[in-house]
Amino acid sequence: MVRVGIIGATGYAGQQLVWYLNMHKNAEIKFMVSNSYVGQEFSEIYRNFKKFLDDKLIGVEDVESKLDEIDVLFMALPHGKSAPFVKLAMDKGIKAIDLGADFRLDSEETFKEWYKDDYKHPEFIKDAVYGLPELKRREEIKNCKIIANPGCYPTASILALAPLLENDLIEKDSIVIDAKSGVSGAGRSAKIASLYTECNESIKAYGVTTHRHTAEIEQELSKIGEENIALTFTPHLVPMNRGILSVTYSKLKKDISEKEIYDLYNKFYENEYFVRVINDLPETRFVRGTNLCDIAVRVDKRTNRVIAISAIDNLIKGAAGQAIQNMNIMFGLEENDGLDILAMNP
Amino acid sequence: MVRVGIIGATGYAGQQLVWYLNMHKNAEIKFMVSNSYVGQEFSEIYRNFKKFLDDKLIGVEDVESKLDEIDVLFMALPHGKSAPFVKLAMDKGIKAIDLGADFRLDSEETFKEWYKDDYKHPEFIKDAVYGLPELKRREEIKNCKIIANPGCYPTASILALAPLLENDLIEKDSIVIDAKSGVSGAGRSAKIASLYTECNESIKAYGVTTHRHTAEIEQELSKIGEENIALTFTPHLVPMNRGILSVTYSKLKKDISEKEIYDLYNKFYENEYFVRVINDLPETRFVRGTNLCDIAVRVDKRTNRVIAISAIDNLIKGAAGQAIQNMNIMFGLEENDGLDILAMNP
Amino acid sequence: MVRVGIIGATGYAGQQLVWYLNMHKNAEIKFMVSNSYVGQEFSEIYRNFKKFLDDKLIGVEDVESKLDEIDVLFMALPHGKSAPFVKLAMDKGIKAIDLGADFRLDSEETFKEWYKDDYKHPEFIKDAVYGLPELKRREEIKNCKIIANPGCYPTASILALAPLLENDLIEKDSIVIDAKSGVSGAGRSAKIASLYTECNESIKAYGVTTHRHTAEIEQELSKIGEENIALTFTPHLVPMNRGILSVTYSKLKKDISEKEIYDLYNKFYENEYFVRVINDLPETRFVRGTNLCDIAVRVDKRTNRVIAISAIDNLIKGAAGQAIQNMNIMFGLEENDGLDILAMNP
Amino acid sequence: MVRVGIIGATGYAGQQLVWYLNMHKNAEIKFMVSNSYVGQEFSEIYRNFKKFLDDKLIGVEDVESKLDEIDVLFMALPHGKSAPFVKLAMDKGIKAIDLGADFRLDSEETFKEWYKDDYKHPEFIKDAVYGLPELKRREEIKNCKIIANPGCYPTASILALAPLLENDLIEKDSIVIDAKSGVSGAGRSAKIASLYTECNESIKAYGVTTHRHTAEIEQELSKIGEENIALTFTPHLVPMNRGILSVTYSKLKKDISEKEIYDLYNKFYENEYFVRVINDLPETRFVRGTNLCDIAVRVDKRTNRVIAISAIDNLIKGAAGQAIQNMNIMFGLEENDGLDILAMNP
């Protein structure tokens, strides 16, 4: 039984961690930490849990004294907030899984460029692994101390593009990613821009050319492509609760058929439980509530472009689910333990 | 291991049966029947199941020959369509669970009045039990041959009102039920009225004074109240996929406090796994995707009315989930086997 | 040309006033006042107005000096905030139209009971008219100094019930109103409960037995029914931007057919431009964006109840549109001037 | 007074024509034609019009005899269906405005390639003008017999890209268009894929590499760019009623600042009533219900791309509104006659 603590349990990603860990046969939640709701029952905030998880939320000041009770510490916090807790965990020899951005970028310079902030604990960067298991990093994940859990857009986008780069099929400077997210991606803070009446019945792009996830996507794709990649990434806000659809465009280096590309995708992901390479175009509803990623590809012969499209649930494969997948790997559990659920439609 | 067959597997209630039974540790789906999609893989219709449930759908003509493989037959069909399959099941000595209306009403006269149709197999009415376990009918359910699985609105409405009638607290002719449903209640047929563009951004009442579920609600409440009850029931269509909120209004017979009424509700439902008597007002999102029913009550002292409010997921506690709950009881399993899941928010 | 000033121009009701007055051939907006956005262009907040209405918002402290420029002052503010501005307007001999609750209730005692607050300027109560023109109050509206513009739920509910009470058809203690509103009714303030992710895909009742609009509905229906009426009113939050559907239930005093009731409704509203008595059940989408109110009735013979149902746009007939309708009457314009628009579907 | 007839009045684009023409001071609807609802009142289908436009729909067989009553014939029909009516109109010397695709493509070969169909009346192609007035074609529009009214995606996409091509700023083979549409774009036919429950809470791409609007976009951009342009166009379905957001990506030919590009856009559209070049990123809600197109640009210096983004209402600037704009030009009216309305929010 893996014993876990969760910091930031009442944010959308945090509560999704609670949801899955509460169902997990081989994990046990020992404490949940909140900034805004200390002393309240978790089920007062998320009333779906009423009668089934009525534990009280504790404050950040109580974390240190509780670390002896756990094997791994999850953090679902805004960037810059996780690092101090990671320090505490490292001091105690406890594993840390950070759903935020504090340990995702290898280069502090890049972090500064995009986040306009310094690393809080640069000494731990070398101990952190970018936890996208489908990039064949299971050994590193298993043996590391800190998981930098990938961002939602990067998870979807990297999984869509990895086989193309792995097989050197595309022009490295031709990549455009046009991604669309449900509103839960904006978090649970009380902002006018996130009101029902401001989001409903409208779509918009945001953070055009400036979204921080760009750095993360470029870093990981550059590793796969073995070349520095700069790309254009545009996120959008879509009037739905959950889901990310990432549509990627790249110029093909050579003449290759859709069928051949599918073969390469199928091979790349052949043993991956959570990736489905499908013929139909992905729709976010078919992965909603799950840790799955659906991927399809199309070749535009007229323009010699390949369009690779992926769909995930931003709070699950894009956050909490992937974090638990990483935990499962770290602790030698089955990778789909506690994550073995399908989307519910409609 | 309970072996099951499902007729009408590609309707919204039917596929929800598949979803839950596919997760059920003690049940096994032996065949799925469809009218519209014979020969296709189930996961072509519901692509959320891709890779995990790719079995082919069979046609109705193949049902009879498959009955030996199963212990119980589920039917999720329009009214009038189940009875012939129930006949087949009875002939084979197999249990039947009908999610439709064919066996819900004790009186053929009442059925004719509301459904403008004859009973197809009146001889089985006596063998059918109205399967609402929380009405303390577990023994009957356990021993019966046929479950008439309650309608969605009736489930929500009866659970909201039962404790009031059981305790003789309300004027029997004063009951008004104003219920609201998500669009999945309208089924998966291609109708203009069910288009996204016709349902979105609007609310309407429908079937005012004429909705067939009225008969079912009156029948069951009359049994509890030990008196013939006629009531006003108004359903509404709400722009959301799932959920029913049933708001009931009744005149109190005597002076009684909200606290006392809560005590009676808590007592009535004290051992019920799937009913949560809560202080906050129910919201459908907190039971979405689950077999739970949330109930709250308020007393309007100024008008001497009690307002009892319930929320369910129309496709689960209002259809597939309750059907499986009944199956669990029939076959001596734990009542929450395979149904032990909480709502996912947002 | 009627010259107007608007206080609270950036709230949802306020900006709707701006929208309609901007289109009004015989009205001119002289200034717009905001608390939160002083000095910004109106079209920075509501970007739909860009290029067409880029005037700057002024602060409350500048109102007094601007009163000479206008004929009528609109206020769209939280309760308790309008009264001081009405005082300013009265001192200048300017007409005032208050979209808030400060002058709606005749009795200060009732106001205290529901709003837990004192009247700020009780001396003006006698000068205020409850501005629901369809209650045949055009003469009073024309001649008064202050319009207490009705609430959204009261507008819909009173219009649905007025003909029944006018014709003494129903038991006065039998009235139940179950009303449903879009989320814009909750205003534009940054609250977690109003986030997209908290409202979408769910319905809930709120303020059960305690909603302040109850007082207003009872006051006006009591005048029509010539008897003190206490009723049960339940509002709901529906996942859509706009619209109110008010479904009312009353016991009939005598045997009367649906046809006869329709005749009485048609007579009651025969000269009303903004009321449509219709046979089909109302849907909010058919009045969205308009000052119209659709009404239908059904008789439930089995229970001897009449169900009268109305639909309005909460921000228009329930707020800004009705305010302009009142202005038109006050200043001798055509009642539909500037309001002559139909719902756009889908 | 321009007298008009409308064929296909009960489709979503057709009824939007009716909505605007019904408000138009200088136009008069003489007849409305429907295939599915002959003999019914228009307001039975679109109940928002009840009491205000209760005229009966006539059948296609009655069109010919009615042509003498009108000056211009609007057709909002599936492709291939308009040409025969255009023939009738030409024979009578009446102007025709086709909201469908029958006359949009100059080359029959291209039409065949994308529509898999022959031209029905190729003899009229030379008489048709692609009616996008903002491309400086007002003289041609004014003098032509047939308007081929642009498609919704092409309108948004061409307006976003035209200034870039006009000023020769981008690599012609680098254009990617990622466009997103509300569900009304799928029309009002009863299809399972358009059900509320199948579209809500999900986003998908469709018609990847094969959408017919590609041909139209390429044709018009090639004219502006004076070079044959092939591009990649991907449409998406978004859970909202209306709106198109078109996000375009192109490689810049030279080093140019965002400011300089804005200057060129402002110059290109400086006299255009319906185009707003804005600094903030477009959101479809700010043009919903209007004939406006909002455009913003961003330069991604890191990748040397320009991202031009436009938002329109697919049924208005993308269909009915633009058709009326064309009518206004043809008949010497003010271009914004009857179209002078702003988006209503929320």
PDB file of C-alpha atoms in Angstrom, chain B residues 113-114 173-178 180 197-209 214 218 229-234 236 238-242 244-245 247 249 251 281-286 288 298-300 302-303 305 307 309 346, chain C residues 113-114 173-178 180 197-209 214 218 229-234 236 238-242 244-245 247 249 251 281-286 288 298-300 302-303 305 307 309 346:
ATOM      1  CA  GLU B 113     -54.845   5.168 -20.156  1.00  0.00           C
ATOM      2  CA  TRP B 114     -51.310   6.533 -20.244  1.00  0.00           C
ATOM      3  CA  ASP B 173     -54.000  15.803  -2.772  1.00  0.00           C
ATOM      4  CA  SER B 174     -51.423  18.553  -2.412  1.00  0.00           C
ATOM      5  CA  ILE B 175     -48.443  17.009  -4.170  1.00  0.00           C
ATOM      6  CA  VAL B 176     -46.782  18.861  -7.047  1.00  0.00           C
ATOM      7  CA  ILE B 177     -43.616  17.502  -8.657  1.00  0.00           C
ATOM      8  CA  ASP B 178     -41.553  19.803 -10.823  1.00  0.00           C
ATOM      9  CA  LYS B 180     -35.870  18.696 -14.641  1.00  0.00           C
ATOM     10  CA  THR B 197     -28.852  23.842 -31.661  1.00  0.00           C
ATOM     11  CA  GLU B 198     -32.453  23.294 -30.586  1.00  0.00           C
ATOM     12  CA  CYS B 199     -31.748  22.348 -26.959  1.00  0.00           C
ATOM     13  CA  ASN B 200     -28.771  24.484 -26.073  1.00  0.00           C
ATOM     14  CA  GLU B 201     -29.315  27.811 -24.275  1.00  0.00           C
ATOM     15  CA  SER B 202     -32.974  27.142 -23.495  1.00  0.00           C
ATOM     16  CA  ILE B 203     -35.230  25.449 -21.004  1.00  0.00           C
ATOM     17  CA  LYS B 204     -38.769  24.215 -21.519  1.00  0.00           C
ATOM     18  CA  ALA B 205     -41.430  22.168 -19.810  1.00  0.00           C
ATOM     19  CA  TYR B 206     -42.943  19.345 -21.854  1.00  0.00           C
ATOM     20  CA  GLY B 207     -45.656  16.733 -21.482  1.00  0.00           C
ATOM     21  CA  VAL B 208     -47.412  18.978 -18.972  1.00  0.00           C
ATOM     22  CA  THR B 209     -50.256  16.953 -17.336  1.00  0.00           C
ATOM     23  CA  THR B 214     -47.085  10.196 -13.669  1.00  0.00           C
ATOM     24  CA  GLU B 218     -48.825   7.732  -8.340  1.00  0.00           C
ATOM     25  CA  ILE B 229     -52.907   9.601  -4.790  1.00  0.00           C
ATOM     26  CA  ALA B 230     -53.334  11.872  -7.800  1.00  0.00           C
ATOM     27  CA  LEU B 231     -50.633  14.453  -8.278  1.00  0.00           C
ATOM     28  CA  THR B 232     -49.346  16.995 -10.762  1.00  0.00           C
ATOM     29  CA  PHE B 233     -46.081  16.128 -12.452  1.00  0.00           C
ATOM     30  CA  THR B 234     -44.199  18.431 -14.831  1.00  0.00           C
ATOM     31  CA  HIS B 236     -38.515  19.831 -18.118  1.00  0.00           C
ATOM     32  CA  VAL B 238     -32.457  21.262 -19.369  1.00  0.00           C
ATOM     33  CA  PRO B 239     -29.369  21.950 -21.517  1.00  0.00           C
ATOM     34  CA  MET B 240     -27.033  19.380 -19.982  1.00  0.00           C
ATOM     35  CA  ASN B 241     -26.245  15.789 -20.874  1.00  0.00           C
ATOM     36  CA  ARG B 242     -27.338  14.052 -17.690  1.00  0.00           C
ATOM     37  CA  ILE B 244     -32.556  14.808 -12.933  1.00  0.00           C
ATOM     38  CA  LEU B 245     -33.524  17.269 -10.257  1.00  0.00           C
ATOM     39  CA  VAL B 247     -38.457  19.295  -6.671  1.00  0.00           C
ATOM     40  CA  TYR B 249     -44.102  20.417  -3.010  1.00  0.00           C
ATOM     41  CA  LYS B 251     -48.816  20.671   2.246  1.00  0.00           C
ATOM     42  CA  LEU B 281     -29.487  21.605  -1.640  1.00  0.00           C
ATOM     43  CA  PRO B 282     -28.825  18.845  -4.185  1.00  0.00           C
ATOM     44  CA  GLU B 283     -27.074  19.610  -7.457  1.00  0.00           C
ATOM     45  CA  THR B 284     -27.110  17.076 -10.231  1.00  0.00           C
ATOM     46  CA  ARG B 285     -23.354  17.361 -10.808  1.00  0.00           C
ATOM     47  CA  PHE B 286     -22.672  15.742  -7.443  1.00  0.00           C
ATOM     48  CA  ARG B 288     -23.484  12.560 -12.147  1.00  0.00           C
ATOM     49  CA  ARG B 298     -36.973  22.447   3.454  1.00  0.00           C
ATOM     50  CA  VAL B 299     -40.040  23.580   5.338  1.00  0.00           C
ATOM     51  CA  ASP B 300     -41.763  26.721   4.137  1.00  0.00           C
ATOM     52  CA  ARG B 302     -45.133  30.726   5.812  1.00  0.00           C
ATOM     53  CA  THR B 303     -47.175  28.423   3.597  1.00  0.00           C
ATOM     54  CA  ARG B 305     -45.367  23.340   2.772  1.00  0.00           C
ATOM     55  CA  ILE B 307     -40.211  20.946  -0.248  1.00  0.00           C
ATOM     56  CA  ILE B 309     -35.663  17.781  -3.434  1.00  0.00           C
ATOM     57  CA  PRO B 346     -16.068  19.470 -12.789  1.00  0.00           C
TER      58      PRO B 346
ATOM     59  CA  GLU C 113     -37.999  40.940   6.807  1.00  0.00           C
ATOM     60  CA  TRP C 114     -36.584  39.827   3.448  1.00  0.00           C
ATOM     61  CA  ASP C 173     -53.221  29.571  -0.631  1.00  0.00           C
ATOM     62  CA  SER C 174     -52.477  26.993  -3.306  1.00  0.00           C
ATOM     63  CA  ILE C 175     -49.887  28.837  -5.399  1.00  0.00           C
ATOM     64  CA  VAL C 176     -46.506  27.240  -6.022  1.00  0.00           C
ATOM     65  CA  ILE C 177     -43.987  28.901  -8.350  1.00  0.00           C
ATOM     66  CA  ASP C 178     -41.083  26.851  -9.625  1.00  0.00           C
ATOM     67  CA  LYS C 180     -35.606  28.527 -13.535  1.00  0.00           C
ATOM     68  CA  THR C 197     -16.921  24.741 -14.369  1.00  0.00           C
ATOM     69  CA  GLU C 198     -19.208  24.982 -11.349  1.00  0.00           C
ATOM     70  CA  CYS C 199     -22.419  25.802 -13.235  1.00  0.00           C
ATOM     71  CA  ASN C 200     -22.069  23.837 -16.433  1.00  0.00           C
ATOM     72  CA  GLU C 201     -23.687  20.399 -16.718  1.00  0.00           C
ATOM     73  CA  SER C 202     -25.739  20.771 -13.538  1.00  0.00           C
ATOM     74  CA  ILE C 203     -28.990  22.173 -12.226  1.00  0.00           C
ATOM     75  CA  LYS C 204     -29.815  23.171  -8.675  1.00  0.00           C
ATOM     76  CA  ALA C 205     -32.483  24.941  -6.695  1.00  0.00           C
ATOM     77  CA  TYR C 206     -31.295  27.745  -4.428  1.00  0.00           C
ATOM     78  CA  GLY C 207     -32.770  30.141  -1.890  1.00  0.00           C
ATOM     79  CA  VAL C 208     -35.575  27.658  -1.254  1.00  0.00           C
ATOM     80  CA  THR C 209     -38.234  29.401   0.932  1.00  0.00           C
ATOM     81  CA  THR C 214     -41.016  36.166  -2.986  1.00  0.00           C
ATOM     82  CA  GLU C 218     -46.764  38.247  -3.122  1.00  0.00           C
ATOM     83  CA  ILE C 229     -51.386  35.940  -0.659  1.00  0.00           C
ATOM     84  CA  ALA C 230     -48.567  33.801   0.687  1.00  0.00           C
ATOM     85  CA  LEU C 231     -47.010  31.424  -1.777  1.00  0.00           C
ATOM     86  CA  THR C 232     -44.060  29.091  -2.227  1.00  0.00           C
ATOM     87  CA  PHE C 233     -41.406  30.272  -4.636  1.00  0.00           C
ATOM     88  CA  THR C 234     -38.370  28.222  -5.682  1.00  0.00           C
ATOM     89  CA  HIS C 236     -33.216  27.387  -9.896  1.00  0.00           C
ATOM     90  CA  VAL C 238     -29.831  26.452 -15.195  1.00  0.00           C
ATOM     91  CA  PRO C 239     -26.699  26.088 -17.357  1.00  0.00           C
ATOM     92  CA  MET C 240     -27.501  28.729 -19.956  1.00  0.00           C
ATOM     93  CA  ASN C 241     -26.636  32.403 -20.200  1.00  0.00           C
ATOM     94  CA  ARG C 242     -30.100  33.922 -20.215  1.00  0.00           C
ATOM     95  CA  ILE C 244     -36.330  32.558 -17.052  1.00  0.00           C
ATOM     96  CA  LEU C 245     -38.989  29.921 -17.213  1.00  0.00           C
ATOM     97  CA  VAL C 247     -43.925  27.372 -13.976  1.00  0.00           C
ATOM     98  CA  TYR C 249     -49.240  25.678 -10.041  1.00  0.00           C
ATOM     99  CA  LYS C 251     -55.755  24.846  -7.489  1.00  0.00           C
ATOM    100  CA  LEU C 281     -45.335  25.453 -24.223  1.00  0.00           C
ATOM    101  CA  PRO C 282     -42.922  28.374 -23.817  1.00  0.00           C
ATOM    102  CA  GLU C 283     -39.194  27.904 -24.333  1.00  0.00           C
ATOM    103  CA  THR C 284     -36.789  30.565 -23.200  1.00  0.00           C
ATOM    104  CA  ARG C 285     -34.930  30.559 -26.511  1.00  0.00           C
ATOM    105  CA  PHE C 286     -37.945  32.058 -28.264  1.00  0.00           C
ATOM    106  CA  ARG C 288     -34.051  35.405 -25.686  1.00  0.00           C
ATOM    107  CA  ARG C 298     -52.638  23.853 -19.064  1.00  0.00           C
ATOM    108  CA  VAL C 299     -55.408  22.419 -16.929  1.00  0.00           C
ATOM    109  CA  ASP C 300     -54.654  19.216 -15.038  1.00  0.00           C
ATOM    110  CA  ARG C 302     -57.101  14.909 -12.671  1.00  0.00           C
ATOM    111  CA  THR C 303     -55.925  17.170  -9.865  1.00  0.00           C
ATOM    112  CA  ARG C 305     -54.869  22.397 -11.011  1.00  0.00           C
ATOM    113  CA  ILE C 307     -50.414  25.289 -14.667  1.00  0.00           C
ATOM    114  CA  ILE C 309     -46.067  28.921 -17.639  1.00  0.00           C
ATOM    115  CA  PRO C 346     -30.407  29.049 -32.741  1.00  0.00           C
TER     116      PRO C 346
END
